């Protein structure tokens, strides 16, 4: 089993500055090196792990507490605010996706209405032609036409065509009734779709407001920290992830995980890892920035598979697989409310878009509470 990466230390001052400057590098190192062992025969290019400094030192002394709170308390408060923003982001993304679906359906209905009206116009023209033809015959009963006809055979032939015409007219009127009924149904469905569209618009606006409020509150908390405290805050985040990953690995969770990526899975992983370093932005699906489910959905779209837009819908609609059967390209859904998602890339690591203020990065697959694993290419 490969050894766990240690958080480098140093004397007060310069060592702290090195920790702040190398924080993102350490996160990638930690995610790879806390795995039980590097898999062989990986079908995609995993980012190379930098070598951690050999020197170690005693833990840094606690920094001053801003506003009477410890940095750990601030970290947890900020984390919870971003978690709430993540929940609202998933609701926003779902409302936006449903709004688009309803808009597309309304356009489809509008096209059906146009076609139906054109059909009714054609049927009415045919009915008018039939009425004019009857007028030209004087509207006499068939018996009278037979009595006045000089050629009974001619009459009988005409009577046959008349019966065919009556049958055609009856069918035409039935079709006219059906088309008018369809138009009525289209109108009712369009009305329902408009109501749903408006409800989704309101839901989207409410979620957007919640997201902005939570992010603003988190940013205000973080803005009160000094530069050294911000660096230490990043280190605390890493330490919490490291602790969670180590605890997860200690359960033997990765012992039997040996799955290899499919061709589509390789393409999805290649796309996702190519986005490392790009910023998180809620509601974004690239190419310059992504949110968590924006990254996973676009990665699989690049691999040729369309999947649901949100982490909750990915959980609901994609096939679930056991953790021991997990393979690169599978999606790991996190938290009880399924509001975060990352893509497993192998060796106990995943790639994800963490939260506002952070960039797409590698992290330990067990660095957050796992709810389920789902497979886009089952």
Tab-separated table of C-alpha atoms in Angstrom:
chain	number	residue	atom	x	y	z
A	1	UNK	CA	0.000	0.000	0.000
A	2	UNK	CA	1.370	3.422	-0.898
A	3	UNK	CA	2.058	5.654	2.055
A	4	UNK	CA	-0.147	8.633	2.939
A	5	UNK	CA	1.103	12.118	2.041
A	6	UNK	CA	2.007	14.320	4.985
A	7	UNK	CA	1.213	18.005	5.201
A	8	UNK	CA	4.607	19.799	5.035
A	9	UNK	CA	5.477	22.085	7.865
A	10	UNK	CA	8.196	24.525	8.863
A	11	UNK	CA	9.005	27.274	11.226
A	12	UNK	CA	6.589	30.088	11.835
A	13	UNK	CA	6.572	32.744	9.051
A	14	UNK	CA	8.332	31.349	5.985
A	15	UNK	CA	6.885	27.862	6.482
A	16	UNK	CA	3.368	29.250	6.634
A	17	UNK	CA	3.911	31.164	3.429
A	18	UNK	CA	5.114	27.993	1.715
A	19	UNK	CA	1.993	26.180	2.935
A	20	UNK	CA	-0.269	28.884	1.501
A	21	UNK	CA	1.521	29.029	-1.845
A	22	UNK	CA	1.573	25.247	-2.316
A	23	UNK	CA	-1.920	24.503	-0.987
A	24	UNK	CA	-3.529	23.443	-4.269
A	25	UNK	CA	-0.499	21.313	-5.187
A	26	UNK	CA	-0.739	19.555	-1.824
A	27	UNK	CA	-4.425	18.813	-2.389
A	28	UNK	CA	-3.650	16.977	-5.648
A	29	UNK	CA	-0.722	15.159	-3.991
A	30	UNK	CA	-2.867	14.116	-1.053
A	31	UNK	CA	-5.665	12.821	-3.257
A	32	UNK	CA	-3.322	10.540	-5.208
A	33	UNK	CA	-0.982	9.442	-2.416
A	34	UNK	CA	-3.664	8.473	0.096
A	35	UNK	CA	-4.895	5.779	-2.294
A	36	UNK	CA	-4.157	2.149	-1.298
A	37	UNK	CA	-2.018	1.660	-4.418
A	38	UNK	CA	-1.585	2.950	-7.923
A	39	UNK	CA	-3.522	0.899	-10.458
A	40	UNK	CA	-1.663	-0.548	-13.395
A	41	UNK	CA	-2.648	-0.257	-16.999
A	42	UNK	CA	-4.515	3.038	-16.620
A	43	UNK	CA	-6.049	3.907	-19.971
A	44	UNK	CA	-5.903	7.677	-19.491
A	45	UNK	CA	-3.194	10.106	-18.509
A	46	UNK	CA	-3.567	10.901	-14.819
A	47	UNK	CA	-2.002	14.189	-13.690
A	48	UNK	CA	1.467	13.612	-12.281
A	49	UNK	CA	1.742	13.950	-8.519
A	50	UNK	CA	4.429	16.373	-7.360
A	51	UNK	CA	6.987	15.169	-4.828
A	52	UNK	CA	6.217	16.335	-1.325
A	53	UNK	CA	9.079	17.990	0.622
A	54	UNK	CA	10.899	15.539	2.848
A	55	UNK	CA	11.292	17.891	5.792
A	56	UNK	CA	8.616	17.953	8.453
A	57	UNK	CA	8.112	20.171	11.458
A	58	UNK	CA	5.837	20.686	14.411
A	59	UNK	CA	2.271	21.855	13.698
A	60	UNK	CA	1.848	25.592	13.296
A	61	UNK	CA	0.595	27.516	16.274
A	62	UNK	CA	-3.029	28.715	16.092
A	63	UNK	CA	-3.519	32.071	14.440
A	64	UNK	CA	-5.511	34.857	16.077
A	65	UNK	CA	-9.215	34.180	16.179
A	66	UNK	CA	-11.220	36.608	13.940
A	67	UNK	CA	-14.363	37.934	15.553
A	68	UNK	CA	-13.985	35.684	18.562
A	69	UNK	CA	-14.234	32.523	16.408
A	70	UNK	CA	-11.517	30.002	15.753
A	71	UNK	CA	-10.458	29.486	12.155
A	72	UNK	CA	-11.902	25.993	12.332
A	73	UNK	CA	-15.285	27.432	13.323
A	74	UNK	CA	-15.027	29.939	10.469
A	75	UNK	CA	-14.121	27.131	8.070
A	76	UNK	CA	-17.151	25.088	9.085
A	77	UNK	CA	-19.437	28.104	8.839
A	78	UNK	CA	-18.146	28.970	5.363
A	79	UNK	CA	-18.420	25.327	4.308
A	80	UNK	CA	-22.042	25.172	5.451
A	81	UNK	CA	-22.912	28.364	3.592
A	82	UNK	CA	-21.421	26.957	0.398
A	83	UNK	CA	-23.240	23.672	1.008
A	84	UNK	CA	-26.512	25.613	1.179
A	85	UNK	CA	-25.525	27.501	-1.971
A	86	UNK	CA	-24.851	24.134	-3.606
A	87	UNK	CA	-28.327	22.917	-2.715
A	88	UNK	CA	-29.831	26.057	-4.212
A	89	UNK	CA	-27.592	25.678	-7.284
A	90	UNK	CA	-28.960	22.196	-7.940
A	91	UNK	CA	-32.516	23.555	-7.638
A	92	UNK	CA	-31.621	26.401	-9.994
A	93	UNK	CA	-30.067	24.070	-12.560
A	94	UNK	CA	-33.076	21.755	-12.458
A	95	UNK	CA	-35.496	24.663	-12.870
A	96	UNK	CA	-33.471	25.984	-15.808
A	97	UNK	CA	-33.410	22.544	-17.467
A	98	UNK	CA	-37.152	22.137	-16.979
A	99	UNK	CA	-37.763	25.632	-18.309
A	100	UNK	CA	-35.866	24.781	-21.485
A	101	UNK	CA	-37.785	21.517	-21.834
A	102	UNK	CA	-41.112	23.330	-21.428
A	103	UNK	CA	-40.067	26.021	-23.912
A	104	UNK	CA	-39.118	23.381	-26.470
A	105	UNK	CA	-42.457	21.621	-25.938
A	106	UNK	CA	-44.390	24.863	-26.381
A	107	UNK	CA	-42.608	25.445	-29.701
A	108	UNK	CA	-43.504	21.895	-30.733
A	109	UNK	CA	-47.166	22.480	-29.812
A	110	UNK	CA	-47.191	25.757	-31.737
A	111	UNK	CA	-45.993	23.906	-34.841
A	112	UNK	CA	-48.726	21.307	-34.374
A	113	UNK	CA	-51.335	24.061	-34.078
A	114	UNK	CA	-50.148	25.649	-37.322
A	115	UNK	CA	-50.266	22.289	-39.101
A	116	UNK	CA	-53.727	21.598	-37.652
A	117	UNK	CA	-55.098	24.919	-38.836
A	118	UNK	CA	-53.711	24.314	-42.297
A	119	UNK	CA	-55.376	20.900	-42.301
A	120	UNK	CA	-58.725	22.385	-41.314
A	121	UNK	CA	-58.447	24.959	-44.101
A	122	UNK	CA	-57.813	22.183	-46.648
A	123	UNK	CA	-60.736	20.110	-45.329
A	124	UNK	CA	-63.072	23.078	-45.492
A	125	UNK	CA	-62.009	23.723	-49.073
A	126	UNK	CA	-62.807	20.119	-49.936
A	127	UNK	CA	-66.178	20.363	-48.207
A	128	UNK	CA	-66.955	23.536	-50.160
A	129	UNK	CA	-66.084	21.809	-53.442
A	130	UNK	CA	-68.416	18.926	-52.583
A	131	UNK	CA	-71.236	21.337	-51.744
A	132	UNK	CA	-70.777	23.178	-55.035
A	133	UNK	CA	-70.896	19.899	-56.955
A	134	UNK	CA	-74.167	18.980	-55.265
A	135	UNK	CA	-75.566	22.380	-56.110
A	136	UNK	CA	-74.785	21.820	-59.785
A	137	UNK	CA	-76.893	18.629	-59.793
A	138	UNK	CA	-79.834	20.647	-58.539
A	139	UNK	CA	-79.967	18.680	-55.321
A	140	UNK	CA	-82.548	16.261	-56.812
A	141	UNK	CA	-83.211	12.976	-55.028
A	142	UNK	CA	-81.644	9.888	-56.660
A	143	UNK	CA	-85.089	8.477	-57.596
A	144	UNK	CA	-86.002	11.606	-59.528
A	145	UNK	CA	-82.661	11.569	-61.309
A	146	UNK	CA	-83.327	7.941	-62.393
A	147	UNK	CA	-86.790	8.773	-63.682
A	148	UNK	CA	-85.486	11.689	-65.732
A	149	UNK	CA	-82.379	9.961	-67.034
A	150	UNK	CA	-82.330	8.847	-70.700
A	151	UNK	CA	-79.596	6.302	-69.922
A	152	UNK	CA	-80.205	4.153	-66.770
A	153	UNK	CA	-76.655	2.734	-66.999
A	154	UNK	CA	-75.254	6.246	-66.983
A	155	UNK	CA	-77.350	7.027	-63.935
A	156	UNK	CA	-76.262	3.881	-62.071
A	157	UNK	CA	-72.618	4.679	-62.747
A	158	UNK	CA	-73.166	8.198	-61.437
A	159	UNK	CA	-75.030	6.868	-58.411
A	160	UNK	CA	-72.012	4.713	-57.544
A	161	UNK	CA	-69.729	7.714	-57.718
A	162	UNK	CA	-72.215	9.633	-55.603
A	163	UNK	CA	-72.111	6.981	-52.870
A	164	UNK	CA	-68.324	7.074	-52.937
A	165	UNK	CA	-68.470	10.843	-52.696
A	166	UNK	CA	-70.836	10.689	-49.733
A	167	UNK	CA	-68.535	8.230	-48.010
A	168	UNK	CA	-65.553	10.495	-48.683
A	169	UNK	CA	-67.484	13.489	-47.407
A	170	UNK	CA	-68.405	11.619	-44.233
A	171	UNK	CA	-64.736	10.692	-43.687
A	172	UNK	CA	-63.678	14.266	-44.385
A	173	UNK	CA	-66.111	15.626	-41.789
A	174	UNK	CA	-64.916	13.074	-39.235
A	175	UNK	CA	-61.338	14.119	-39.913
A	176	UNK	CA	-62.342	17.758	-39.550
A	177	UNK	CA	-63.880	16.973	-36.141
A	178	UNK	CA	-60.749	15.099	-35.039
A	179	UNK	CA	-58.479	17.935	-36.150
A	180	UNK	CA	-60.573	20.504	-34.306
A	181	UNK	CA	-60.457	18.291	-31.188
A	182	UNK	CA	-56.670	18.077	-31.537
A	183	UNK	CA	-56.436	21.854	-31.707
A	184	UNK	CA	-58.485	22.136	-28.535
A	185	UNK	CA	-56.170	19.624	-26.815
A	186	UNK	CA	-53.103	21.490	-28.027
A	187	UNK	CA	-54.471	24.730	-26.615
A	188	UNK	CA	-55.083	23.110	-23.216
A	189	UNK	CA	-51.621	21.501	-23.160
A	190	UNK	CA	-49.979	24.783	-24.156
A	191	UNK	CA	-51.759	26.517	-21.298
A	192	UNK	CA	-50.474	23.900	-18.843
A	193	UNK	CA	-46.964	24.188	-20.243
A	194	UNK	CA	-47.026	27.970	-19.868
A	195	UNK	CA	-48.092	27.589	-16.235
A	196	UNK	CA	-45.233	25.146	-15.588
A	197	UNK	CA	-42.834	27.433	-17.410
A	198	UNK	CA	-43.801	30.343	-15.188
A	199	UNK	CA	-43.529	28.205	-12.044
A	200	UNK	CA	-40.024	27.116	-13.069
A	201	UNK	CA	-39.080	30.711	-13.781
A	202	UNK	CA	-40.153	31.732	-10.279
A	203	UNK	CA	-38.333	28.741	-8.784
A	204	UNK	CA	-35.219	29.642	-10.736
A	205	UNK	CA	-35.307	33.249	-9.540
A	206	UNK	CA	-35.827	32.160	-5.910
A	207	UNK	CA	-32.916	29.713	-6.109
A	208	UNK	CA	-30.717	32.351	-7.742
A	209	UNK	CA	-31.465	34.750	-4.902
A	210	UNK	CA	-30.607	32.101	-2.300
A	211	UNK	CA	-27.349	31.243	-4.070
A	212	UNK	CA	-26.252	34.863	-4.210
A	213	UNK	CA	-27.148	35.441	-0.555
A	214	UNK	CA	-25.246	32.376	0.681
A	215	UNK	CA	-22.183	33.087	-1.448
A	216	UNK	CA	-22.157	36.725	-0.353
A	217	UNK	CA	-22.342	35.706	3.311
A	218	UNK	CA	-19.484	33.211	2.860
A	219	UNK	CA	-17.358	35.743	0.985
A	220	UNK	CA	-17.941	38.350	3.689
A	221	UNK	CA	-16.763	35.895	6.331
A	222	UNK	CA	-13.651	35.071	4.352
A	223	UNK	CA	-12.940	38.726	3.529
A	224	UNK	CA	-12.484	39.469	7.232
A	225	UNK	CA	-9.472	37.153	7.378
A	226	UNK	CA	-5.913	38.307	6.952
A	227	UNK	CA	-3.823	36.849	4.116
A	228	UNK	CA	-2.049	34.457	6.484
A	229	UNK	CA	-5.380	33.369	7.951
A	230	UNK	CA	-6.750	32.695	4.469
A	231	UNK	CA	-3.747	30.505	3.717
A	232	UNK	CA	-4.279	28.681	6.988
A	233	UNK	CA	-7.988	28.315	6.130
A	234	UNK	CA	-7.076	26.523	2.900
A	235	UNK	CA	-4.774	24.259	4.894
A	236	UNK	CA	-7.587	23.470	7.326
A	237	UNK	CA	-9.818	22.544	4.399
A	238	UNK	CA	-7.120	20.210	3.118
A	239	UNK	CA	-6.588	18.675	6.527
A	240	UNK	CA	-10.329	17.992	6.896
A	241	UNK	CA	-10.394	16.335	3.467
A	242	UNK	CA	-7.232	14.385	4.277
A	243	UNK	CA	-8.723	13.147	7.526
A	244	UNK	CA	-11.962	12.075	5.815
A	245	UNK	CA	-10.061	10.334	2.984
A	246	UNK	CA	-7.777	8.518	5.411
A	247	UNK	CA	-10.723	7.343	7.512
A	248	UNK	CA	-12.528	6.162	4.378
A	249	UNK	CA	-9.511	4.222	3.108
A	250	UNK	CA	-9.019	2.648	6.552
A	251	UNK	CA	-12.389	0.923	6.172
A	252	UNK	CA	-11.033	-1.037	3.193
A	253	UNK	CA	-13.396	0.737	0.828
A	254	UNK	CA	-10.895	0.607	-2.045
A	255	UNK	CA	-9.653	-2.936	-1.385
A	256	UNK	CA	-11.701	-4.590	-4.144
A	257	UNK	CA	-12.024	-1.617	-6.532
A	258	UNK	CA	-10.202	-2.725	-9.679
A	259	UNK	CA	-12.556	-1.668	-12.482
A	260	UNK	CA	-11.065	-0.345	-15.719
A	261	UNK	CA	-12.552	2.451	-17.779
A	262	UNK	CA	-14.524	1.850	-20.951
A	263	UNK	CA	-13.589	3.796	-24.071
A	264	UNK	CA	-16.375	6.285	-23.312
A	265	UNK	CA	-15.229	6.462	-19.684
A	266	UNK	CA	-11.672	7.263	-20.799
A	267	UNK	CA	-12.943	10.124	-22.945
A	268	UNK	CA	-15.059	11.479	-20.086
A	269	UNK	CA	-12.108	11.347	-17.675
A	270	UNK	CA	-9.813	12.997	-20.206
A	271	UNK	CA	-12.287	15.849	-20.653
A	272	UNK	CA	-12.841	16.320	-16.916
A	273	UNK	CA	-9.138	16.269	-15.976
A	274	UNK	CA	-8.369	18.692	-18.805
A	275	UNK	CA	-10.533	21.262	-16.979
A	276	UNK	CA	-8.390	21.186	-13.815
A	277	UNK	CA	-7.525	24.724	-12.759
A	278	UNK	CA	-10.655	26.332	-14.227
A	279	UNK	CA	-12.870	28.165	-11.717
A	280	UNK	CA	-16.111	26.963	-10.223
A	281	UNK	CA	-19.102	29.056	-11.213
A	282	UNK	CA	-22.639	28.115	-10.269
A	283	UNK	CA	-24.887	27.319	-13.208
A	284	UNK	CA	-21.904	27.101	-15.598
A	285	UNK	CA	-21.345	24.317	-18.125
A	286	UNK	CA	-18.094	25.568	-19.653
A	287	UNK	CA	-15.988	26.150	-21.443
A	288	UNK	CA	-14.325	28.700	-19.136
A	289	UNK	CA	-15.931	27.585	-15.873
A	290	UNK	CA	-18.191	24.867	-14.464
A	291	UNK	CA	-20.235	23.922	-11.451
A	292	UNK	CA	-19.979	20.353	-10.144
A	293	UNK	CA	-22.722	18.761	-12.261
A	294	UNK	CA	-21.918	21.043	-15.174
A	295	UNK	CA	-18.465	19.449	-15.257
A	296	UNK	CA	-19.706	15.851	-15.104
A	297	UNK	CA	-22.539	16.338	-17.600
A	298	UNK	CA	-20.285	18.088	-20.100
A	299	UNK	CA	-17.547	15.481	-19.667
A	300	UNK	CA	-19.952	12.711	-20.585
A	301	UNK	CA	-21.426	14.770	-23.412
A	302	UNK	CA	-17.883	15.054	-24.788
A	303	UNK	CA	-17.676	11.267	-24.480
A	304	UNK	CA	-20.812	10.932	-26.608
A	305	UNK	CA	-23.335	10.311	-23.836
A	306	UNK	CA	-25.969	12.829	-22.793
A	307	UNK	CA	-26.782	12.597	-19.077
A	308	UNK	CA	-29.002	14.654	-16.726
A	309	UNK	CA	-27.800	18.156	-15.882
A	310	UNK	CA	-28.005	18.044	-12.078
A	311	UNK	CA	-26.430	15.765	-9.475
A	312	UNK	CA	-29.846	14.886	-8.049
A	313	UNK	CA	-31.183	13.901	-11.467
A	314	UNK	CA	-27.967	12.011	-12.195
A	315	UNK	CA	-28.609	10.021	-9.026
A	316	UNK	CA	-32.271	9.466	-9.846
A	317	UNK	CA	-31.948	8.484	-13.494
A	318	UNK	CA	-28.550	6.819	-13.930
A	319	UNK	CA	-27.926	3.178	-12.947
A	320	UNK	CA	-26.383	2.726	-9.513
A	321	UNK	CA	-23.358	0.503	-9.012
A	322	UNK	CA	-21.722	-0.905	-5.896
A	323	UNK	CA	-18.632	0.893	-4.644
A	324	UNK	CA	-16.510	-2.223	-5.193
A	325	UNK	CA	-17.510	-2.197	-8.878
A	326	UNK	CA	-16.594	1.468	-9.381
A	327	UNK	CA	-14.490	2.277	-12.453
A	328	UNK	CA	-12.993	5.486	-13.901
A	329	UNK	CA	-15.721	7.643	-15.440
A	330	UNK	CA	-18.351	6.687	-12.873
A	331	UNK	CA	-19.925	9.544	-10.938
A	332	UNK	CA	-19.783	9.749	-7.160
A	333	UNK	CA	-22.785	11.492	-5.626
A	334	UNK	CA	-22.101	13.182	-2.287
A	335	UNK	CA	-24.168	14.210	0.762
A	336	UNK	CA	-27.609	13.025	1.795
A	337	UNK	CA	-29.338	15.567	-0.440
A	338	UNK	CA	-27.195	14.544	-3.462
A	339	UNK	CA	-26.112	18.121	-4.108
A	340	UNK	CA	-22.510	17.457	-5.083
A	341	UNK	CA	-20.914	15.165	-7.646
A	342	UNK	CA	-17.426	14.255	-8.757
A	343	UNK	CA	-16.009	11.881	-11.368
A	344	UNK	CA	-13.922	8.923	-10.251
A	345	UNK	CA	-10.574	8.862	-12.085
A	346	UNK	CA	-8.930	5.881	-10.411
A	347	UNK	CA	-6.447	5.284	-7.568
A	348	UNK	CA	-8.955	6.450	-4.956
A	349	UNK	CA	-9.199	9.929	-6.479
A	350	UNK	CA	-11.902	11.961	-8.174
A	351	UNK	CA	-12.023	15.227	-10.094
A	352	UNK	CA	-14.627	17.833	-9.217
A	353	UNK	CA	-15.581	21.504	-9.173
A	354	UNK	CA	-15.632	22.120	-5.397
A	355	UNK	CA	-17.380	25.442	-4.731
A	356	UNK	CA	-17.286	29.181	-5.476
A	357	UNK	CA	-13.833	30.585	-4.896
A	358	UNK	CA	-12.127	27.290	-5.716
A	359	UNK	CA	-10.917	25.743	-8.958
A	360	UNK	CA	-11.572	22.344	-10.498
A	361	UNK	CA	-9.170	19.924	-8.850
A	362	UNK	CA	-8.376	16.373	-7.845
A	363	UNK	CA	-9.478	15.204	-4.411
A	364	UNK	CA	-9.815	11.977	-2.496
A	365	UNK	CA	-12.922	10.053	-3.526
A	366	UNK	CA	-13.790	9.644	0.162
A	367	UNK	CA	-13.058	13.220	1.214
A	368	UNK	CA	-16.802	13.903	1.464
A	369	UNK	CA	-19.701	11.680	2.565
A	370	UNK	CA	-20.578	9.360	-0.335
A	371	UNK	CA	-24.261	8.753	-1.041
A	372	UNK	CA	-24.033	6.597	-4.169
A	373	UNK	CA	-22.053	5.757	-7.293
A	374	UNK	CA	-23.812	5.954	-10.676
A	375	UNK	CA	-22.731	4.854	-14.139
A	376	UNK	CA	-23.496	6.889	-17.281
A	377	UNK	CA	-22.412	4.139	-19.688
A	378	UNK	CA	-23.970	1.098	-18.035
